[in-house]
């Protein structure tokens, strides 16, 4: 229908206001259709979902049609679920039909608001609420590590209860995992370790004394042949930026806090055949006492050991620690004589233990040993360069850094 007369009426009224001032009140009276409160458009709008009925199949689209013969049309449809997620849809050019363009979420309640107008342009309104049936197969996401305060090198983990191999499904999962860093956003990306494990790290380390909340927006969302389950959000706090650099060639460790050197300590690292791994490791945990035996890591014969070890800070799952080694104190600062751990005096190990936390960074340089892998033996994510890390993301793979709309969305998540 034509809207030209209505536009002319509004322009005429505007001109009268400009020329007549207070005398224009007659033109702005309640008789104009645009000034009226929305009328009940129940007789003009039909849904393919029925309010108050049994839950409906989320795999069937929501449809809204204009059924009035009086020239009325749909002007807008807003469908939002109980989590505040808006359902995407498309309105026909004539305004006679709107339909959802993505699957509905399962096991949720939708509230739908339909705006209309009649042939005179008067606004109408129709509302509907309905539930969708629960999902039959759930994809659960468990976040890690445990809630607490960590060093700035701590990656975020998401573990799925079912394998996901489809690229589109993986991308959907990444979109639904919201990383909200405070006080300001950080640039980061997810990396698929395997079909059930993904890990998130920033491009650089987390800012010192900041925080991050990780939550899932996947509840009820269709993912391949499953639907996302509810999950518990995770919040981490980050402390100072602590970086430890152990030079296996000079036999000294440098301890830095927020970019400033706090102290240097004489150490011993792995001897030939047992050389300490090069690369950056993230502290996994601390134990005041550990019984270390060679047979637990495949060392026997003349190299076998069975020692009580104190002030032990763990950096790999395979048994690499920073710990007190009073039995080799004569080699500290001079030679590498350990079976792969970094040893120091009891006093220095106690100081180190008290000043380090999970998530802090321990880097070994100039060792004759292998490199710390990115995955499988602790947190080695920082040994993979940023470009390669991005390639492990289903969303960012094949895109140029900073050029993709996805990068912008990840920096400032809106869901």
Short mmCIF file of C-alpha atoms in Angstrom, two decimals:
data_model
loop_
_atom_site.label_atom_id
_atom_site.label_comp_id
_atom_site.label_asym_id
_atom_site.label_seq_id
_atom_site.Cartn_x
_atom_site.Cartn_y
_atom_site.Cartn_z
CA UNK A 1 0.00 0.00 0.00
CA UNK A 2 1.12 3.57 -0.54
CA UNK A 3 2.51 5.63 2.35
CA UNK A 4 2.74 8.91 0.47
CA UNK A 5 -0.37 10.52 2.00
CA UNK A 6 0.78 9.68 5.52
CA UNK A 7 4.24 11.15 4.89
CA UNK A 8 2.63 14.35 3.53
CA UNK A 9 0.48 14.62 6.63
CA UNK A 10 3.51 14.46 8.91
CA UNK A 11 5.44 17.01 6.86
CA UNK A 12 2.48 19.36 6.82
CA UNK A 13 2.17 19.14 10.57
CA UNK A 14 5.89 19.87 10.97
CA UNK A 15 5.55 22.99 8.86
CA UNK A 16 2.60 24.18 10.93
CA UNK A 17 4.58 23.70 14.13
CA UNK A 18 7.40 25.79 12.73
CA UNK A 19 5.14 28.61 11.58
CA UNK A 20 2.39 28.67 14.19
CA UNK A 21 4.24 27.74 17.38
CA UNK A 22 1.79 27.02 20.18
CA UNK A 23 -1.10 27.25 17.77
CA UNK A 24 -0.11 23.94 16.20
CA UNK A 25 -1.67 21.87 18.99
CA UNK A 26 -4.70 21.09 16.87
CA UNK A 27 -2.51 19.37 14.25
CA UNK A 28 -0.71 17.28 16.90
CA UNK A 29 -3.90 16.01 18.53
CA UNK A 30 -4.74 12.41 19.35
CA UNK A 31 -6.65 11.83 16.09
CA UNK A 32 -3.51 10.97 14.10
CA UNK A 33 -2.96 7.20 13.84
CA UNK A 34 0.74 7.44 14.77
CA UNK A 35 -0.15 9.08 18.09
CA UNK A 36 -2.39 6.22 19.24
CA UNK A 37 -1.40 3.44 21.61
CA UNK A 38 -0.89 0.11 19.79
CA UNK A 39 -4.12 -1.77 19.34
CA UNK A 40 -4.50 -5.52 19.88
CA UNK A 41 -3.51 -7.13 16.61
CA UNK A 42 -4.72 -10.62 17.57
CA UNK A 43 -7.15 -10.71 14.65
CA UNK A 44 -4.50 -9.67 12.16
CA UNK A 45 -1.63 -12.02 13.04
CA UNK A 46 -1.34 -15.80 13.00
CA UNK A 47 1.43 -18.01 14.43
CA UNK A 48 2.38 -21.58 13.63
CA UNK A 49 3.05 -22.02 17.39
CA UNK A 50 0.13 -21.98 19.83
CA UNK A 51 0.46 -20.27 23.21
CA UNK A 52 -0.29 -22.50 26.18
CA UNK A 53 -0.03 -25.72 24.19
CA UNK A 54 2.46 -28.49 24.68
CA UNK A 55 6.14 -27.70 23.99
CA UNK A 56 6.89 -27.47 20.29
CA UNK A 57 9.61 -28.99 18.14
CA UNK A 58 12.60 -26.59 18.05
CA UNK A 59 13.65 -27.92 14.65
CA UNK A 60 10.56 -26.44 13.03
CA UNK A 61 10.83 -22.70 12.23
CA UNK A 62 8.67 -20.05 13.82
CA UNK A 63 6.32 -18.43 11.31
CA UNK A 64 4.21 -15.30 11.70
CA UNK A 65 1.72 -14.28 9.02
CA UNK A 66 -0.59 -11.33 8.49
CA UNK A 67 -4.11 -12.69 8.05
CA UNK A 68 -6.21 -9.52 7.97
CA UNK A 69 -8.00 -8.56 4.76
CA UNK A 70 -7.94 -4.88 5.70
CA UNK A 71 -4.48 -4.09 4.34
CA UNK A 72 -2.65 -4.57 7.65
CA UNK A 73 0.96 -5.76 7.57
CA UNK A 74 3.74 -6.90 9.88
CA UNK A 75 6.42 -4.27 10.53
CA UNK A 76 8.67 -6.09 13.01
CA UNK A 77 9.01 -9.35 14.94
CA UNK A 78 11.17 -9.78 18.03
CA UNK A 79 11.54 -13.31 19.39
CA UNK A 80 13.72 -13.70 22.49
CA UNK A 81 14.34 -16.74 24.65
CA UNK A 82 14.65 -16.81 28.44
CA UNK A 83 18.41 -16.22 28.21
CA UNK A 84 17.97 -13.00 26.25
CA UNK A 85 19.06 -14.49 22.92
CA UNK A 86 17.22 -13.02 19.97
CA UNK A 87 16.00 -15.40 17.27
CA UNK A 88 17.16 -14.37 13.80
CA UNK A 89 14.45 -14.08 11.16
CA UNK A 90 13.39 -12.58 7.87
CA UNK A 91 10.40 -10.37 7.03
CA UNK A 92 8.95 -10.41 3.52
CA UNK A 93 8.98 -7.24 1.48
CA UNK A 94 5.18 -7.02 1.61
CA UNK A 95 5.12 -7.48 5.37
CA UNK A 96 2.79 -10.45 5.08
CA UNK A 97 5.15 -13.10 6.50
CA UNK A 98 8.07 -13.43 8.92
CA UNK A 99 9.98 -16.67 9.55
CA UNK A 100 12.97 -17.65 11.68
CA UNK A 101 16.18 -18.32 9.75
CA UNK A 102 18.03 -20.37 12.40
CA UNK A 103 16.89 -23.34 14.50
CA UNK A 104 15.11 -22.55 17.74
CA UNK A 105 16.82 -23.46 20.99
CA UNK A 106 15.62 -26.61 22.74
CA UNK A 107 14.14 -26.67 26.24
CA UNK A 108 13.59 -22.92 26.53
CA UNK A 109 10.70 -20.44 26.57
CA UNK A 110 10.33 -17.87 23.81
CA UNK A 111 8.56 -14.54 24.08
CA UNK A 112 7.48 -13.10 20.74
CA UNK A 113 6.38 -9.52 20.07
CA UNK A 114 4.85 -8.71 16.69
CA UNK A 115 4.40 -5.11 15.57
CA UNK A 116 1.86 -4.31 12.85
CA UNK A 117 0.17 -1.39 11.18
CA UNK A 118 -3.20 -1.10 9.49
CA UNK A 119 -4.03 0.63 6.22
CA UNK A 120 -4.06 4.03 7.98
CA UNK A 121 -0.67 3.39 9.62
CA UNK A 122 -2.04 2.87 13.13
CA UNK A 123 0.30 0.61 15.15
CA UNK A 124 -0.80 -2.79 16.42
CA UNK A 125 0.81 -5.27 18.79
CA UNK A 126 0.54 -9.00 19.35
CA UNK A 127 2.45 -11.11 21.88
CA UNK A 128 2.96 -14.84 22.24
CA UNK A 129 4.95 -17.13 24.54
CA UNK A 130 5.69 -20.80 23.99
CA UNK A 131 8.08 -23.50 25.13
CA UNK A 132 10.25 -25.80 23.05
CA UNK A 133 10.79 -29.47 23.81
CA UNK A 134 13.95 -30.44 25.73
CA UNK A 135 16.88 -31.86 23.82
CA UNK A 136 17.31 -35.62 23.55
CA UNK A 137 21.12 -35.52 23.25
CA UNK A 138 23.10 -32.90 25.13
CA UNK A 139 26.54 -31.49 24.44
CA UNK A 140 28.01 -30.54 27.81
CA UNK A 141 30.92 -28.15 28.28
CA UNK A 142 33.11 -28.21 31.38
CA UNK A 143 35.46 -25.30 31.99
CA UNK A 144 38.88 -25.31 33.61
CA UNK A 145 40.96 -24.67 35.57
CA UNK A 146 39.20 -24.36 38.92
CA UNK A 147 38.03 -20.93 39.96
CA UNK A 148 40.72 -18.92 41.73
CA UNK A 149 43.69 -16.59 41.27
CA UNK A 150 46.35 -17.48 38.71
CA UNK A 151 49.41 -16.17 36.96
CA UNK A 152 49.08 -14.35 33.65
CA UNK A 153 50.10 -17.41 31.60
CA UNK A 154 47.11 -19.57 32.53
CA UNK A 155 45.12 -20.76 29.47
CA UNK A 156 41.38 -21.53 29.66
CA UNK A 157 40.10 -25.05 28.96
CA UNK A 158 36.77 -26.31 27.63
CA UNK A 159 36.11 -30.06 27.63
CA UNK A 160 33.18 -31.54 25.69
CA UNK A 161 31.36 -34.72 26.69
CA UNK A 162 30.95 -35.73 23.04
CA UNK A 163 33.38 -35.45 20.10
CA UNK A 164 32.77 -32.68 17.57
CA UNK A 165 34.45 -32.99 14.18
CA UNK A 166 32.28 -30.85 11.91
CA UNK A 167 33.89 -27.47 11.16
CA UNK A 168 30.59 -25.56 11.22
CA UNK A 169 29.67 -27.13 14.57
CA UNK A 170 33.09 -26.26 15.98
CA UNK A 171 32.70 -22.68 14.81
CA UNK A 172 29.28 -22.52 16.45
CA UNK A 173 30.77 -23.73 19.73
CA UNK A 174 33.50 -21.10 19.60
CA UNK A 175 30.90 -18.37 19.01
CA UNK A 176 28.95 -19.57 22.02
CA UNK A 177 31.88 -19.63 24.45
CA UNK A 178 32.15 -16.07 25.70
CA UNK A 179 35.45 -14.84 27.16
CA UNK A 180 34.86 -11.56 28.98
CA UNK A 181 38.11 -9.97 30.17
CA UNK A 182 38.13 -7.01 32.54
CA UNK A 183 38.94 -4.17 32.90
CA UNK A 184 39.41 -4.23 29.12
CA UNK A 185 39.03 -6.84 26.37
CA UNK A 186 41.97 -8.91 25.17
CA UNK A 187 42.73 -10.39 21.77
CA UNK A 188 42.62 -14.16 21.95
CA UNK A 189 41.47 -17.34 20.22
CA UNK A 190 40.35 -20.92 20.82
CA UNK A 191 42.49 -23.80 19.56
CA UNK A 192 41.13 -27.32 19.05
CA UNK A 193 43.51 -29.79 20.68
CA UNK A 194 41.35 -32.74 19.66
CA UNK A 195 37.66 -33.52 19.09
CA UNK A 196 36.69 -32.96 22.74
CA UNK A 197 39.23 -30.44 24.06
CA UNK A 198 39.72 -26.78 23.16
CA UNK A 199 41.93 -24.20 24.80
CA UNK A 200 41.82 -20.39 24.85
CA UNK A 201 44.80 -18.09 25.26
CA UNK A 202 45.31 -14.39 24.57
CA UNK A 203 47.69 -13.27 21.85
CA UNK A 204 49.94 -12.07 24.65
CA UNK A 205 49.74 -12.93 28.33
CA UNK A 206 46.72 -11.84 30.35
CA UNK A 207 47.13 -8.30 31.74
CA UNK A 208 48.44 -8.27 35.30
CA UNK A 209 45.84 -7.83 38.04
CA UNK A 210 42.90 -8.36 35.71
CA UNK A 211 40.08 -10.91 35.60
CA UNK A 212 38.21 -13.03 33.08
CA UNK A 213 34.81 -14.71 33.05
CA UNK A 214 34.20 -17.67 30.77
CA UNK A 215 30.61 -18.68 30.11
CA UNK A 216 28.64 -20.67 27.58
CA UNK A 217 25.80 -19.24 25.52
CA UNK A 218 25.05 -22.65 23.98
CA UNK A 219 22.19 -23.88 26.17
CA UNK A 220 19.49 -25.27 23.89
CA UNK A 221 21.36 -24.35 20.70
CA UNK A 222 21.46 -27.05 18.02
CA UNK A 223 25.02 -28.30 17.39
CA UNK A 224 25.20 -31.06 14.76
CA UNK A 225 22.89 -33.80 16.13
CA UNK A 226 23.00 -32.41 19.69
CA UNK A 227 21.88 -29.39 21.66
CA UNK A 228 24.00 -27.40 24.07
CA UNK A 229 23.52 -28.04 27.78
CA UNK A 230 23.59 -25.50 30.59
CA UNK A 231 27.06 -24.95 32.06
CA UNK A 232 28.53 -23.22 35.09
CA UNK A 233 30.47 -20.01 34.32
CA UNK A 234 34.09 -19.76 35.39
CA UNK A 235 35.79 -16.67 36.79
CA UNK A 236 39.54 -16.31 37.20
CA UNK A 237 41.59 -13.52 38.72
CA UNK A 238 45.13 -12.82 37.56
CA UNK A 239 47.91 -11.55 39.79
CA UNK A 240 51.21 -9.90 38.98
CA UNK A 241 53.07 -10.80 35.81
CA UNK A 242 55.65 -13.27 37.11
CA UNK A 243 58.20 -14.60 34.62
CA UNK A 244 61.00 -16.97 35.53
CA UNK A 245 63.86 -17.52 33.06
CA UNK A 246 66.23 -20.41 33.73
CA UNK A 247 69.44 -20.34 31.69
CA UNK A 248 70.67 -23.91 31.57
CA UNK A 249 74.02 -22.81 30.15
CA UNK A 250 74.83 -20.23 32.85
CA UNK A 251 73.13 -22.27 35.62
CA UNK A 252 71.24 -19.25 36.95
CA UNK A 253 67.55 -18.45 37.26
CA UNK A 254 66.15 -14.91 36.92
CA UNK A 255 62.90 -14.12 38.72
CA UNK A 256 60.95 -11.13 37.32
CA UNK A 257 57.79 -9.48 38.59
CA UNK A 258 55.93 -7.01 36.37
CA UNK A 259 59.00 -6.63 34.19
CA UNK A 260 61.48 -5.95 37.01
CA UNK A 261 64.16 -8.39 38.15
CA UNK A 262 63.51 -9.44 41.75
CA UNK A 263 66.40 -11.86 42.19
CA UNK A 264 68.75 -14.30 40.49
CA UNK A 265 69.33 -17.76 41.94
CA UNK A 266 72.00 -20.39 41.25
CA UNK A 267 70.47 -23.63 39.98
CA UNK A 268 71.24 -26.95 38.37
CA UNK A 269 69.21 -28.42 35.50
CA UNK A 270 69.15 -31.73 33.64
CA UNK A 271 72.42 -33.43 32.75
CA UNK A 272 73.10 -35.00 29.33
CA UNK A 273 70.61 -37.78 28.67
CA UNK A 274 68.13 -36.12 31.04
CA UNK A 275 68.28 -32.54 29.79
CA UNK A 276 65.55 -30.14 30.92
CA UNK A 277 63.06 -29.15 28.22
CA UNK A 278 63.49 -25.77 26.58
CA UNK A 279 60.53 -23.45 26.26
CA UNK A 280 57.86 -21.81 28.36
CA UNK A 281 55.91 -23.85 30.89
CA UNK A 282 53.01 -22.77 33.07
CA UNK A 283 53.08 -23.66 36.77
CA UNK A 284 50.66 -26.55 37.38
CA UNK A 285 50.75 -26.70 41.16
CA UNK A 286 52.84 -26.74 44.32
CA UNK A 287 53.58 -29.42 46.91
CA UNK A 288 55.56 -28.96 50.11
CA UNK A 289 56.68 -32.61 50.02
CA UNK A 290 56.95 -35.11 47.15
CA UNK A 291 58.49 -38.58 47.16
CA UNK A 292 60.36 -38.81 43.85
CA UNK A 293 61.28 -42.25 42.46
CA UNK A 294 63.03 -42.95 39.20
CA UNK A 295 60.79 -45.86 38.26
CA UNK A 296 57.73 -43.58 38.03
CA UNK A 297 59.32 -41.84 35.01
CA UNK A 298 61.10 -44.86 33.54
CA UNK A 299 64.52 -44.32 35.12
CA UNK A 300 66.23 -47.34 36.62
CA UNK A 301 69.60 -49.04 36.97
CA UNK A 302 72.50 -46.87 38.08
CA UNK A 303 70.42 -43.72 37.57
CA UNK A 304 67.60 -44.84 39.85
CA UNK A 305 66.70 -42.51 42.70
CA UNK A 306 64.26 -42.49 45.62
CA UNK A 307 64.35 -39.14 47.35
CA UNK A 308 62.21 -37.02 49.71
CA UNK A 309 61.84 -33.67 47.95
CA UNK A 310 60.63 -30.42 49.54
CA UNK A 311 59.31 -27.12 48.21
CA UNK A 312 58.33 -28.67 44.88
CA UNK A 313 56.74 -26.52 42.12
CA UNK A 314 55.41 -28.61 39.23
CA UNK A 315 55.66 -27.47 35.60
CA UNK A 316 54.96 -30.66 33.57
CA UNK A 317 52.73 -33.70 34.07
CA UNK A 318 55.68 -35.98 33.31
CA UNK A 319 57.40 -34.93 36.52
CA UNK A 320 59.46 -31.80 35.90
CA UNK A 321 59.66 -29.64 39.01
CA UNK A 322 61.52 -26.70 40.45
CA UNK A 323 62.51 -27.93 43.93
CA UNK A 324 65.00 -28.04 46.75
CA UNK A 325 68.04 -30.21 45.94
CA UNK A 326 70.43 -29.92 48.89
CA UNK A 327 72.28 -33.09 47.79
CA UNK A 328 73.67 -31.25 44.72
CA UNK A 329 74.30 -27.83 46.24
CA UNK A 330 77.94 -27.87 45.16
CA UNK A 331 76.79 -27.87 41.51
CA UNK A 332 74.31 -25.01 41.81
CA UNK A 333 75.50 -22.22 39.56
CA UNK A 334 78.22 -24.43 38.03
CA UNK A 335 76.94 -27.63 36.43
CA UNK A 336 73.84 -29.53 35.33
CA UNK A 337 73.52 -32.75 37.29
CA UNK A 338 69.76 -33.41 37.73
CA UNK A 339 67.46 -35.86 35.98
CA UNK A 340 65.52 -33.00 34.36
CA UNK A 341 64.23 -30.92 37.25
CA UNK A 342 65.58 -27.53 38.24
CA UNK A 343 67.27 -27.84 41.64
CA UNK A 344 68.32 -25.17 44.11
CA UNK A 345 69.14 -24.78 47.78
CA UNK A 346 66.45 -25.44 50.35
CA UNK A 347 66.25 -21.76 51.31
CA UNK A 348 65.99 -20.59 47.72
CA UNK A 349 63.43 -23.27 46.89
CA UNK A 350 61.28 -22.18 49.85
CA UNK A 351 61.47 -18.56 48.69
CA UNK A 352 60.57 -19.56 45.14
CA UNK A 353 57.69 -21.70 46.41
CA UNK A 354 56.23 -18.80 48.38
CA UNK A 355 56.51 -16.33 45.50
CA UNK A 356 55.17 -18.43 42.64
CA UNK A 357 51.60 -19.45 41.87
CA UNK A 358 49.70 -21.60 39.42
CA UNK A 359 49.63 -19.94 36.02
CA UNK A 360 52.99 -18.20 36.40
CA UNK A 361 55.52 -18.60 33.61
CA UNK A 362 58.71 -20.66 33.86
CA UNK A 363 60.92 -20.56 30.76
CA UNK A 364 64.06 -22.63 30.17
CA UNK A 365 66.63 -21.44 27.63
CA UNK A 366 69.93 -22.78 26.32
CA UNK A 367 69.30 -26.36 27.35
CA UNK A 368 70.42 -29.26 25.16
CA UNK A 369 67.02 -30.87 25.78
CA UNK A 370 63.91 -31.05 23.60
CA UNK A 371 61.23 -28.37 23.41
CA UNK A 372 58.20 -28.29 25.64
CA UNK A 373 55.22 -29.37 23.48
CA UNK A 374 52.19 -27.11 23.20
CA UNK A 375 49.86 -29.86 24.47
CA UNK A 376 49.98 -33.15 26.32
CA UNK A 377 52.49 -32.46 29.10
CA UNK A 378 51.04 -29.48 30.88
CA UNK A 379 50.40 -26.00 29.54
CA UNK A 380 52.79 -25.34 26.67
CA UNK A 381 50.52 -23.08 24.64
CA UNK A 382 53.03 -20.21 24.68
CA UNK A 383 55.50 -22.30 22.68
CA UNK A 384 53.23 -22.03 19.64
CA UNK A 385 53.41 -18.77 17.70
CA UNK A 386 50.23 -16.72 17.41
CA UNK A 387 49.67 -17.32 13.69
CA UNK A 388 49.77 -21.09 14.17
CA UNK A 389 47.55 -20.85 17.25
CA UNK A 390 44.87 -18.97 15.26
CA UNK A 391 44.93 -21.70 12.63
CA UNK A 392 43.64 -24.10 15.27
CA UNK A 393 40.42 -22.10 15.53
CA UNK A 394 37.44 -23.13 13.41
CA UNK A 395 36.41 -19.47 13.28
CA UNK A 396 39.76 -17.85 12.50
CA UNK A 397 41.50 -20.49 10.38
CA UNK A 398 42.43 -19.03 7.02
CA UNK A 399 41.65 -15.42 8.02
CA UNK A 400 44.06 -12.54 8.40
CA UNK A 401 44.59 -11.19 11.88
CA UNK A 402 42.53 -8.12 12.61
CA UNK A 403 40.73 -8.24 9.25
CA UNK A 404 37.91 -10.61 10.09
CA UNK A 405 34.64 -9.45 11.70
CA UNK A 406 35.12 -12.45 13.95
CA UNK A 407 38.19 -10.85 15.51
CA UNK A 408 36.19 -7.75 16.40
CA UNK A 409 33.36 -9.84 17.85
CA UNK A 410 35.75 -11.83 20.02
CA UNK A 411 37.29 -8.65 21.37
CA UNK A 412 33.93 -7.26 22.40
CA UNK A 413 31.48 -10.12 22.88
CA UNK A 414 27.87 -8.97 22.90
CA UNK A 415 26.15 -12.19 24.01
#
